[in-house]
């Protein structure tokens, strides 16, 4: 096969120009590979979506031919991030692909490249500089980027995602270098299908989309919210093994209400106030219809960082017609529930034996509360309405109670219980006497010393989860939780905190990071060919994650496993989710594999370099 392609390469080089040669070679090689057909109807690994270039199954000994996309010119090959290996091109590859003289003479292994890159990254003192260096690497050498991220996940996860991605989004206009993903604005209304067809990849399996209205705890960042879909999809590949070519980040730009951005000369988005109502709904509906038409029934659409009023509406509207998932509502709920299930080993009892108090009643807070109530129903058989009574929420106006029901947003109404009005969190804690305190407010420093001391006076081991991101918005720090509870708190947060020593004992804070859930969850949907997301899949993912926490972790006060083993964790979550999809009759890839864990692992992207001979 390589010989056949090489002669074709020389033929095209002599008769066609650069871009013509690229497109002509692509079409002819597709035809040859498919036995004369331009369309390949056979499915392959990675969820049954065609692996056009054999990247998922190729090994170092099994060659891949990069010029199916980037053709003969060595100069072009070096600027193709999908296939560029930099100084790792061997002597024979340099001769075969016209790379002589375009590279220094040294040949470095991928491992040595990784070592050098990590050394360089550690020289930066400012996290945003590390972020920019990683994004630059991703645009230059995709496989080395993912090799770094996979092998150094605990060190680099805070760089490519929260908390650093929050600052990156705030400054996206200033640090913008090269567009990543698709931008769909009001200017494209009526032409969204055409815009989707401009994306070069056809076998898209996962789309992460945002409208930038509620980026982390930072508010409306408009078009600059693109950093979130880009970051999330990097984790889909690094942690969940979904190949990069199957991932598509999208920002829907309907304007912004952020005056600072509207007046910023470097802002990259539409300079207008946010569209709302019918104009917004029509654009989103056109987008959802176009995605399904272009990529099919089984493409996963993950909604990310939409404001509350749109997040709940979009999930409700499209969950019955599309494969949709909201990470802020469902992903956060699943990862927090996993921590709670694991924490029962330290707290004792069942979920139904505990009382929960939330600060924050938006997407995350109500999503978590609902999943906890569902899991209680599963364990006890009690109606979900009865379980909700053990869960209390506090919003900006105080405890959500029955007397406020008429003025509440619809998603808060199920949590309005009979109780006298309470405005302060500490008073709510003393009145409700919760065993678990969960913060999803998006406002920092809300778990004051008074609140934590109240939790510690009520419970021998208070469970405190300060989940708001980024770090500056956390309801309290790990140091504060451990100090104010006199070392008795079980603590987890949304953004990472360093280990803390109190009275001679080292406490390791847990991180309730959605990255534990959504990469494996998405992989499970893809490998099973799921056509819809069901709540039972979320419960299954939570239980699978909780099962990965060992006695060794519990001794350190951890209620989540370390990220160093995340690919194994993701494979187990994927297998559990896939099994539930088959059980519910929502899987389309038949027959069901005998060993779903091994099958998930076999579908995971490997960033090791390929031989191009």
Coordinates of C-alpha atoms in Angstrom, one line a residue:
X1 CA 0.0 0.0 0.0
X2 CA 2.7 2.6 0.8
X3 CA 4.4 2.0 -2.6
X4 CA 1.1 2.4 -4.4
X5 CA 0.5 5.7 -2.6
X6 CA 4.1 7.0 -3.3
X7 CA 3.6 6.6 -7.0
X8 CA 0.3 8.4 -6.8
X9 CA 2.0 11.1 -4.8
X10 CA 4.6 11.7 -7.6
X11 CA 1.9 11.7 -10.2
X12 CA -0.2 14.4 -8.4
X13 CA 2.9 16.5 -7.6
X14 CA 3.7 16.8 -11.3
X15 CA 0.2 17.8 -12.5
X16 CA -1.5 19.7 -9.6
X17 CA -0.8 22.7 -7.5
X18 CA -0.6 22.7 -3.7
X19 CA -4.2 22.8 -2.6
X20 CA -5.4 21.0 -5.7
X21 CA -2.9 18.3 -5.1
X22 CA -4.0 18.0 -1.4
X23 CA -7.7 17.6 -2.3
X24 CA -7.1 15.4 -5.3
X25 CA -4.9 13.0 -3.3
X26 CA -7.4 12.9 -0.5
X27 CA -10.2 11.9 -2.9
X28 CA -8.2 9.4 -4.9
X29 CA -6.8 7.7 -1.8
X30 CA -10.3 7.5 -0.2
X31 CA -11.5 5.8 -3.4
X32 CA -8.6 3.3 -3.3
X33 CA -9.1 2.6 0.4
X34 CA -12.8 2.0 0.0
X35 CA -12.5 -0.3 -3.0
X36 CA -13.6 2.3 -5.5
X37 CA -16.3 4.0 -3.4
X38 CA -15.9 7.5 -2.1
X39 CA -18.1 6.7 0.9
X40 CA -17.0 4.2 3.4
X41 CA -20.0 2.5 5.0
X42 CA -18.0 0.2 7.2
X43 CA -17.7 1.0 10.9
X44 CA -14.4 0.7 12.8
X45 CA -13.3 1.0 16.4
X46 CA -14.0 4.1 18.6
X47 CA -17.7 3.8 18.7
X48 CA -18.4 2.5 15.2
X49 CA -17.4 5.8 13.5
X50 CA -15.0 5.4 10.6
X51 CA -11.3 5.7 11.5
X52 CA -10.3 7.0 8.0
X53 CA -6.5 6.8 8.5
X54 CA -6.2 3.8 10.8
X55 CA -4.9 6.1 13.6
X56 CA -6.7 4.2 16.3
X57 CA -5.5 0.7 15.3
X58 CA -2.0 1.6 13.9
X59 CA 1.1 0.9 15.9
X60 CA 4.7 2.0 15.5
X61 CA 5.2 -1.1 13.4
X62 CA 2.1 -0.6 11.4
X63 CA 2.6 2.4 9.2
X64 CA 0.2 5.3 8.7
X65 CA 0.4 7.4 5.6
X66 CA 0.1 11.1 6.5
X67 CA -0.2 12.4 3.0
X68 CA -3.8 11.2 2.8
X69 CA -4.4 14.6 4.3
X70 CA -1.1 16.6 4.0
X71 CA 0.4 15.2 0.8
X72 CA 4.0 15.2 -0.5
X73 CA 5.6 18.4 0.7
X74 CA 7.7 18.1 3.8
X75 CA 7.1 21.7 4.6
X76 CA 3.4 21.1 4.7
X77 CA 3.8 18.0 6.8
X78 CA 5.8 19.9 9.4
X79 CA 2.9 22.3 9.7
X80 CA 0.2 19.6 10.0
X81 CA -0.3 19.2 13.8
X82 CA -2.1 15.9 13.3
X83 CA 1.0 14.2 11.8
X84 CA 4.0 16.5 12.7
X85 CA 6.6 14.7 14.8
X86 CA 9.2 17.5 14.9
X87 CA 12.7 16.2 15.5
X88 CA 11.3 12.7 16.0
X89 CA 11.1 12.0 12.2
X90 CA 13.6 9.3 11.6
X91 CA 16.4 9.4 8.9
X92 CA 14.4 7.2 6.6
X93 CA 11.2 9.3 7.1
X94 CA 13.1 12.5 6.4
X95 CA 14.3 11.0 3.1
X96 CA 10.8 9.6 2.2
X97 CA 8.9 12.8 2.9
X98 CA 11.2 15.5 1.6
X99 CA 12.2 16.7 5.1
X100 CA 15.9 16.9 4.5
X101 CA 17.2 20.4 5.4
X102 CA 13.9 21.4 6.9
X103 CA 14.9 20.0 10.3
X104 CA 18.1 20.2 12.4
X105 CA 20.1 16.9 12.0
X106 CA 19.4 15.5 15.5
X107 CA 16.7 12.8 15.9
X108 CA 14.9 12.9 19.3
X109 CA 12.5 10.3 20.6
X110 CA 9.0 11.3 21.7
X111 CA 10.0 10.6 25.3
X112 CA 12.9 13.1 25.0
X113 CA 10.7 15.7 23.4
X114 CA 8.3 15.2 26.3
X115 CA 11.0 15.7 28.9
X116 CA 12.2 18.8 27.2
X117 CA 8.7 20.3 27.0
X118 CA 8.0 19.6 30.6
X119 CA 11.3 21.2 31.6
X120 CA 10.3 24.3 29.6
X121 CA 6.8 24.5 31.0
X122 CA 8.2 24.4 34.6
X123 CA 10.3 27.5 33.9
X124 CA 7.1 29.6 33.6
X125 CA 6.0 31.2 36.9
X126 CA 2.7 32.5 35.5
X127 CA 0.0 29.8 34.9
X128 CA -1.4 31.6 31.9
X129 CA 2.0 31.4 30.2
X130 CA 1.9 27.6 30.7
X131 CA -1.6 27.5 29.2
X132 CA -0.4 29.5 26.2
X133 CA 2.6 27.2 25.7
X134 CA 0.3 24.1 25.9
X135 CA -2.1 25.6 23.3
X136 CA 0.8 26.4 21.1
X137 CA 2.0 22.9 21.3
X138 CA -1.5 21.5 20.5
X139 CA -1.5 23.6 17.3
X140 CA 2.0 22.4 16.4
X141 CA 2.3 18.8 17.4
X142 CA -1.0 17.2 18.5
X143 CA 0.3 13.8 19.6
X144 CA 3.0 15.3 21.8
X145 CA 0.4 17.6 23.4
X146 CA -1.7 14.6 24.4
X147 CA 1.3 12.5 25.4
X148 CA 2.3 15.3 27.8
X149 CA -1.2 15.7 29.2
X150 CA -1.8 12.0 29.7
X151 CA 1.6 11.3 31.3
X152 CA 1.5 14.4 33.6
X153 CA -2.2 14.8 34.1
X154 CA -2.1 15.9 37.8
X155 CA 0.4 18.6 37.0
X156 CA -1.1 19.8 33.7
X157 CA -4.9 19.4 34.3
X158 CA -5.0 22.7 36.2
X159 CA -3.1 24.3 33.3
X160 CA -5.3 23.3 30.4
X161 CA -8.5 23.5 32.4
X162 CA -9.8 25.0 35.7
X163 CA -8.5 27.2 37.2
X164 CA -6.2 28.6 34.5
X165 CA -8.7 28.3 31.7
X166 CA -10.9 30.8 33.5
X167 CA -8.2 33.5 33.2
X168 CA -7.5 32.4 29.6
X169 CA -11.2 33.0 28.7
X170 CA -11.1 36.4 30.4
X171 CA -8.1 37.4 28.3
X172 CA -9.0 35.3 25.2
X173 CA -9.1 38.4 22.9
X174 CA -5.6 39.4 23.9
X175 CA -3.9 36.0 23.7
X176 CA -5.8 34.9 20.5
X177 CA -3.4 33.4 18.0
X178 CA -5.2 30.9 15.8
X179 CA -8.9 30.0 15.8
X180 CA -9.9 26.6 17.3
X181 CA -13.3 25.1 16.7
X182 CA -16.3 26.7 15.0
X183 CA -17.8 30.1 15.7
X184 CA -21.5 30.4 14.9
X185 CA -23.0 33.8 15.4
X186 CA -26.2 35.6 14.5
X187 CA -24.6 36.5 11.2
X188 CA -24.8 32.8 10.3
X189 CA -28.5 32.5 10.9
X190 CA -30.1 30.5 8.0
X191 CA -26.6 29.1 7.0
X192 CA -25.6 27.0 10.0
X193 CA -25.6 23.7 8.1
X194 CA -23.3 25.3 5.5
X195 CA -21.0 26.5 8.4
X196 CA -20.8 23.0 9.9
X197 CA -19.7 21.7 6.5
X198 CA -16.8 24.1 6.5
X199 CA -15.3 22.0 9.4
X200 CA -12.7 19.6 7.7
X201 CA -13.6 16.5 9.8
X202 CA -16.7 14.5 8.9
X203 CA -16.6 11.8 11.5
X204 CA -17.4 14.0 14.5
X205 CA -18.6 12.1 17.6
X206 CA -18.6 14.7 20.3
X207 CA -19.5 18.4 20.2
X208 CA -19.0 20.7 23.2
X209 CA -20.9 23.9 22.7
X210 CA -21.3 27.1 24.8
X211 CA -22.9 30.5 24.3
X212 CA -20.4 32.0 26.8
X213 CA -23.1 33.5 29.2
X214 CA -21.9 31.8 32.4
X215 CA -18.3 30.8 32.1
X216 CA -17.3 29.0 35.4
X217 CA -18.0 31.6 38.1
X218 CA -16.8 34.5 36.0
X219 CA -20.1 35.4 34.3
X220 CA -20.8 36.5 30.7
X221 CA -17.6 36.3 28.6
X222 CA -19.4 36.1 25.3
X223 CA -17.3 34.8 22.3
X224 CA -14.3 34.4 24.6
X225 CA -15.9 31.4 26.2
X226 CA -14.4 29.3 23.4
X227 CA -11.7 28.3 25.9
X228 CA -14.2 26.1 27.7
X229 CA -15.2 23.8 24.7
X230 CA -11.5 23.6 23.6
X231 CA -10.4 22.6 27.1
X232 CA -13.2 20.1 27.7
X233 CA -12.5 18.3 24.4
X234 CA -8.8 18.2 25.2
X235 CA -9.9 16.2 28.3
X236 CA -12.2 14.0 26.2
X237 CA -9.1 12.9 24.3
X238 CA -6.5 12.8 27.1
X239 CA -8.7 11.3 29.8
X240 CA -11.4 9.5 27.9
X241 CA -9.5 8.4 24.8
X242 CA -11.9 10.0 22.2
X243 CA -9.7 10.7 19.2
X244 CA -9.0 14.5 18.5
X245 CA -10.4 14.4 15.0
X246 CA -13.8 13.2 16.4
X247 CA -14.1 16.3 18.7
X248 CA -15.6 19.6 17.7
X249 CA -15.6 22.7 19.9
X250 CA -18.3 25.3 19.1
X251 CA -19.2 28.8 20.4
X252 CA -22.5 30.3 19.6
X253 CA -22.2 34.0 19.7
X254 CA -25.4 35.9 20.3
X255 CA -23.7 38.9 21.7
X256 CA -22.7 39.8 25.3
X257 CA -24.0 41.9 28.1
X258 CA -20.5 42.4 29.5
X259 CA -19.8 46.1 29.1
X260 CA -16.1 45.7 29.6
X261 CA -15.9 43.3 26.6
X262 CA -18.1 45.5 24.4
X263 CA -15.7 48.4 25.0
X264 CA -12.6 46.2 24.5
X265 CA -10.9 46.9 21.2
X266 CA -9.4 43.4 21.2
X267 CA -12.8 41.6 21.8
X268 CA -13.3 39.0 19.1
X269 CA -17.1 38.5 19.2
X270 CA -20.2 40.4 18.2
X271 CA -20.4 43.9 19.6
X272 CA -24.0 43.9 20.6
X273 CA -26.2 43.0 23.6
X274 CA -27.3 39.4 23.9
X275 CA -30.1 38.2 21.8
X276 CA -32.9 36.6 23.8
X277 CA -36.4 35.2 23.3
X278 CA -37.5 34.0 19.9
X279 CA -34.3 35.2 18.1
X280 CA -32.2 33.1 20.5
X281 CA -34.5 30.1 20.3
X282 CA -34.6 30.1 16.5
X283 CA -30.8 30.2 16.2
X284 CA -30.3 27.3 18.7
X285 CA -33.0 25.2 17.0
X286 CA -31.4 25.7 13.7
X287 CA -28.1 24.7 15.2
X288 CA -29.5 21.5 16.8
X289 CA -31.2 20.5 13.6
X290 CA -28.1 21.2 11.5
X291 CA -25.9 19.1 13.8
X292 CA -28.2 16.1 13.6
X293 CA -28.5 16.5 9.8
X294 CA -24.8 16.8 9.3
X295 CA -23.4 14.3 11.8
X296 CA -26.3 11.9 12.5
X297 CA -28.3 10.7 15.4
X298 CA -25.4 9.5 17.6
X299 CA -23.3 12.6 17.8
X300 CA -23.0 13.7 21.5
X301 CA -23.8 17.3 22.1
X302 CA -22.6 18.6 25.4
X303 CA -24.0 21.9 26.6
X304 CA -21.4 23.9 28.6
X305 CA -21.7 27.1 30.6
X306 CA -25.1 28.3 29.5
X307 CA -27.0 30.5 31.9
X308 CA -29.5 28.8 34.1
X309 CA -32.6 29.9 32.2
X310 CA -31.3 28.5 28.9
X311 CA -29.5 25.5 30.3
X312 CA -32.6 23.8 31.8
X313 CA -34.7 24.8 28.8
X314 CA -32.3 23.4 26.2
X315 CA -31.8 20.1 28.1
X316 CA -35.6 19.6 28.5
X317 CA -36.3 20.6 24.9
X318 CA -33.8 18.4 23.2
X319 CA -33.2 15.4 25.5
X320 CA -35.9 13.4 23.8
X321 CA -34.8 14.1 20.2
X322 CA -31.0 14.3 20.5
X323 CA -28.1 12.7 22.4
X324 CA -27.5 15.7 24.7
X325 CA -25.7 16.1 28.0
X326 CA -25.3 19.2 30.2
X327 CA -22.1 18.9 32.2
X328 CA -23.0 21.8 34.6
X329 CA -26.2 20.1 35.6
X330 CA -25.6 16.4 35.0
X331 CA -21.8 16.0 35.0
X332 CA -21.4 18.0 38.2
X333 CA -24.3 16.0 39.8
X334 CA -22.7 12.7 38.9
X335 CA -19.2 13.5 40.2
X336 CA -20.6 15.0 43.5
X337 CA -22.9 12.0 44.0
X338 CA -19.8 9.7 43.5
X339 CA -18.0 11.6 46.3
X340 CA -21.0 11.3 48.6
X341 CA -21.3 7.5 47.9
X342 CA -17.6 7.1 48.7
X343 CA -17.8 9.3 51.7
X344 CA -20.4 7.1 53.3
X345 CA -17.5 4.7 54.1
X346 CA -16.2 7.5 56.4
X347 CA -19.5 9.0 57.6
X348 CA -21.5 5.7 58.0
X349 CA -25.1 5.1 57.1
X350 CA -26.8 5.4 53.8
X351 CA -27.6 8.5 51.7
X352 CA -31.1 8.6 53.1
X353 CA -29.7 8.8 56.7
X354 CA -28.1 12.2 55.9
X355 CA -29.3 15.8 55.5
X356 CA -27.9 18.0 52.8
X357 CA -27.7 21.8 52.7
X358 CA -26.7 23.6 49.5
X359 CA -25.5 27.1 49.0
X360 CA -26.5 27.8 45.4
X361 CA -29.7 26.8 43.7
X362 CA -28.8 27.1 40.0
X363 CA -27.8 24.5 37.4
X364 CA -25.2 22.7 39.6
X365 CA -27.1 22.9 42.9
X366 CA -30.5 21.7 41.7
X367 CA -28.8 19.1 39.4
X368 CA -26.8 17.6 42.2
X369 CA -29.8 17.7 44.6
X370 CA -32.0 15.9 42.0
X371 CA -29.5 13.1 41.4
X372 CA -29.0 12.6 45.1
X373 CA -32.8 12.2 45.5
X374 CA -32.9 9.7 42.5
X375 CA -30.1 7.6 44.1
X376 CA -32.0 7.6 47.4
X377 CA -35.1 6.3 45.6
X378 CA -33.0 3.6 43.9
X379 CA -31.6 2.5 47.3
X380 CA -34.8 2.7 49.4
X381 CA -37.7 2.5 46.9
X382 CA -39.2 5.7 48.5
X383 CA -40.8 8.3 46.2
X384 CA -38.5 11.0 45.0
X385 CA -40.7 13.7 46.6
X386 CA -40.1 12.1 50.0
X387 CA -36.3 12.1 49.4
X388 CA -36.3 15.7 48.4
X389 CA -37.4 16.7 51.9
X390 CA -33.9 15.7 53.2
X391 CA -32.3 18.2 50.8
X392 CA -32.4 22.0 51.5
X393 CA -31.2 24.8 49.2
X394 CA -30.2 28.4 50.0
X395 CA -30.1 31.0 47.2
X396 CA -29.3 34.7 47.2
X397 CA -32.5 35.4 49.1
X398 CA -32.1 32.7 51.8
X399 CA -33.5 29.3 52.5
X400 CA -35.9 28.1 49.8
X401 CA -39.2 27.5 51.7
X402 CA -42.8 27.0 50.8
X403 CA -43.8 30.6 51.5
X404 CA -41.5 31.7 48.6
X405 CA -42.8 29.2 46.1
X406 CA -44.9 31.6 43.9
X407 CA -41.9 33.8 43.2
X408 CA -39.4 30.9 42.5
X409 CA -38.0 29.9 39.1
X410 CA -39.5 26.5 38.0
X411 CA -36.3 24.5 38.7
X412 CA -36.3 25.7 42.4
X413 CA -39.9 24.9 43.2
X414 CA -39.4 21.1 44.0
X415 CA -37.0 22.2 46.8
X416 CA -39.4 24.6 48.6
X417 CA -40.2 22.8 51.9
X418 CA -42.2 23.9 54.9
X419 CA -40.0 26.0 57.2
X420 CA -39.9 29.6 58.5
X421 CA -37.9 32.0 56.3
X422 CA -34.1 32.1 57.0
X423 CA -31.8 34.6 55.3
X424 CA -28.3 33.7 56.6
X425 CA -26.5 30.5 55.7
X426 CA -25.2 30.0 59.3
X427 CA -28.8 30.3 60.6
X428 CA -29.9 27.8 58.0
X429 CA -27.1 25.4 59.1
X430 CA -28.1 25.7 62.8
X431 CA -31.8 25.1 61.9
X432 CA -31.5 22.3 59.4
X433 CA -28.5 20.6 61.1
X434 CA -27.1 19.1 57.9
X435 CA -24.4 16.4 57.8
X436 CA -23.3 17.6 54.4
X437 CA -22.7 21.2 53.2
X438 CA -22.3 21.8 49.5
X439 CA -21.4 25.1 47.8
X440 CA -22.3 25.8 44.2
X441 CA -22.9 29.5 44.5
X442 CA -20.1 30.8 42.3
X443 CA -19.3 33.3 45.0
X444 CA -16.1 32.9 47.0
X445 CA -15.7 33.0 50.8
X446 CA -19.3 32.1 51.7
X447 CA -18.4 29.3 54.0
X448 CA -17.2 31.5 56.8
X449 CA -15.5 30.5 60.0
X450 CA -18.9 30.8 61.7
X451 CA -20.5 28.4 59.1
X452 CA -17.8 25.8 59.3
X453 CA -17.7 25.9 63.1
X454 CA -21.5 25.4 63.1
X455 CA -21.1 22.3 60.9
X456 CA -18.3 21.0 63.2
X457 CA -20.5 21.5 66.3
X458 CA -23.3 19.5 64.6
X459 CA -21.2 16.6 63.2
X460 CA -18.2 14.6 64.3
X461 CA -17.1 14.5 60.7
X462 CA -18.7 17.3 58.7
X463 CA -18.6 16.8 54.9
X464 CA -17.8 20.2 53.3
X465 CA -17.8 20.5 49.5
X466 CA -16.7 23.9 48.2
X467 CA -17.4 23.3 44.5
X468 CA -17.4 26.7 42.8
X469 CA -14.7 27.5 40.2
X470 CA -12.1 28.9 39.7
X471 CA -10.2 28.8 42.9
X472 CA -10.9 32.4 43.7
X473 CA -14.6 31.6 43.7
X474 CA -14.4 28.6 46.1
X475 CA -16.7 29.0 49.1
X476 CA -13.7 28.3 51.4
X477 CA -10.2 26.9 51.1
X478 CA -9.0 23.5 52.3
X479 CA -6.9 25.2 54.9
X480 CA -9.9 27.0 56.3
X481 CA -12.1 23.9 56.3
X482 CA -9.5 21.8 58.2
X483 CA -8.5 24.6 60.6
X484 CA -12.0 25.8 61.5
X485 CA -13.2 22.2 62.0
X486 CA -10.1 21.3 64.1
X487 CA -9.0 18.7 61.5
X488 CA -12.4 16.8 61.6
X489 CA -13.8 17.9 58.2
X490 CA -13.9 15.8 55.1
X491 CA -13.2 18.3 52.4
X492 CA -13.5 18.4 48.6
X493 CA -13.5 21.3 46.2
X494 CA -14.1 22.1 42.5
X495 CA -10.6 23.5 41.9
X496 CA -7.4 21.9 43.3
X497 CA -5.9 22.8 46.7
X498 CA -2.5 21.7 48.0
X499 CA -2.2 19.2 50.9
X500 CA -2.4 20.8 54.3
X501 CA -0.8 19.9 57.6
X502 CA -2.9 20.4 60.8
X503 CA -1.7 19.2 64.2
X504 CA 0.9 16.9 62.7
X505 CA -1.4 15.2 60.2
X506 CA -1.3 15.8 56.5
X507 CA -4.7 16.2 54.8
X508 CA -5.1 15.7 51.1
X509 CA -8.1 17.6 49.7
X510 CA -10.3 15.8 47.3
X511 CA -11.2 17.5 44.0
X512 CA -14.8 17.0 42.8
X513 CA -13.7 17.7 39.2
X514 CA -16.2 16.9 36.4
X515 CA -13.2 15.6 34.5
X516 CA -13.7 12.4 36.5
X517 CA -17.0 11.8 34.8
X518 CA -17.6 13.4 31.4
X519 CA -14.7 11.8 29.4
X520 CA -15.6 8.3 30.5
X521 CA -19.3 9.0 30.3
X522 CA -19.0 10.2 26.7
X523 CA -16.8 7.3 25.8
X524 CA -19.4 4.9 27.1
X525 CA -22.1 6.6 25.0
X526 CA -19.9 6.5 21.9
X527 CA -18.8 2.9 22.2
X528 CA -22.3 1.6 22.8
X529 CA -23.8 3.8 20.0
X530 CA -26.3 5.3 22.5
X531 CA -29.0 7.4 21.0
X532 CA -30.2 9.1 24.2
X533 CA -28.9 9.9 27.7
X534 CA -30.9 8.4 30.6
X535 CA -30.6 9.3 34.3
X536 CA -29.8 5.7 35.2
X537 CA -26.6 6.2 33.2
X538 CA -25.6 9.1 35.4
X539 CA -26.2 7.0 38.5
X540 CA -24.2 4.2 37.1
X541 CA -21.3 6.5 36.3
X542 CA -21.4 7.8 39.9
X543 CA -21.3 4.3 41.4
X544 CA -18.5 3.3 39.0
X545 CA -16.3 6.3 40.1
X546 CA -17.1 5.7 43.8
X547 CA -16.0 2.1 43.5
X548 CA -12.5 3.3 42.4
X549 CA -11.8 4.8 45.9
X550 CA -9.7 2.5 48.0
X551 CA -9.0 2.1 51.7
X552 CA -5.6 3.8 51.1
X553 CA -7.4 6.8 49.7
X554 CA -9.8 6.9 52.6
X555 CA -6.9 7.0 55.1
X556 CA -5.7 10.3 53.5
X557 CA -9.2 11.7 53.8
X558 CA -9.8 11.4 50.0
X559 CA -13.2 10.6 48.6
X560 CA -12.0 10.6 45.0
X561 CA -9.2 8.5 43.5
X562 CA -6.1 10.3 42.2
X563 CA -6.1 11.6 38.7
X564 CA -2.9 9.7 37.9
X565 CA -5.1 6.6 37.1
X566 CA -7.8 8.5 35.2
X567 CA -7.6 6.5 32.0
X568 CA -8.4 3.3 33.8
X569 CA -11.1 5.1 35.8
X570 CA -12.6 6.4 32.5
X571 CA -12.6 2.9 30.9
X572 CA -14.5 1.5 33.9
X573 CA -17.0 4.4 33.8
X574 CA -17.4 3.9 30.0
X575 CA -18.1 0.2 30.4
X576 CA -20.6 0.8 33.2
X577 CA -22.4 3.5 31.1
X578 CA -22.4 1.3 28.0
X579 CA -23.8 -1.7 30.0
X580 CA -26.6 0.5 31.2
X581 CA -27.3 1.7 27.6
X582 CA -27.6 -1.9 26.4
X583 CA -29.8 -2.8 29.4
X584 CA -32.1 0.1 28.7
X585 CA -32.3 -0.7 24.9
X586 CA -30.7 2.6 24.0
X587 CA -27.5 1.1 22.4
X588 CA -27.2 0.7 18.7
X589 CA -23.8 -1.0 18.3
X590 CA -24.7 -4.7 18.3
X591 CA -23.9 -7.2 19.4
X592 CA -22.8 -6.1 22.8
X593 CA -19.1 -6.8 23.4
X594 CA -18.4 -9.5 26.0
X595 CA -15.9 -7.5 28.0
X596 CA -16.9 -3.8 27.9
X597 CA -13.9 -2.6 29.9
X598 CA -11.4 -4.2 27.4
X599 CA -13.5 -2.9 24.5
X600 CA -13.5 0.6 25.9
X601 CA -9.7 0.5 26.4
X602 CA -9.2 -0.8 22.8
X603 CA -11.2 2.2 21.5
X604 CA -9.0 4.8 23.4
X605 CA -6.8 7.1 21.4
X606 CA -3.0 6.4 21.8
X607 CA -0.9 9.5 21.3
X608 CA 2.3 7.6 20.5
X609 CA 4.0 8.5 17.3
X610 CA 3.4 6.4 14.2
X611 CA 5.9 5.2 11.6
X612 CA 5.4 7.1 8.3
X613 CA 7.3 4.6 6.0

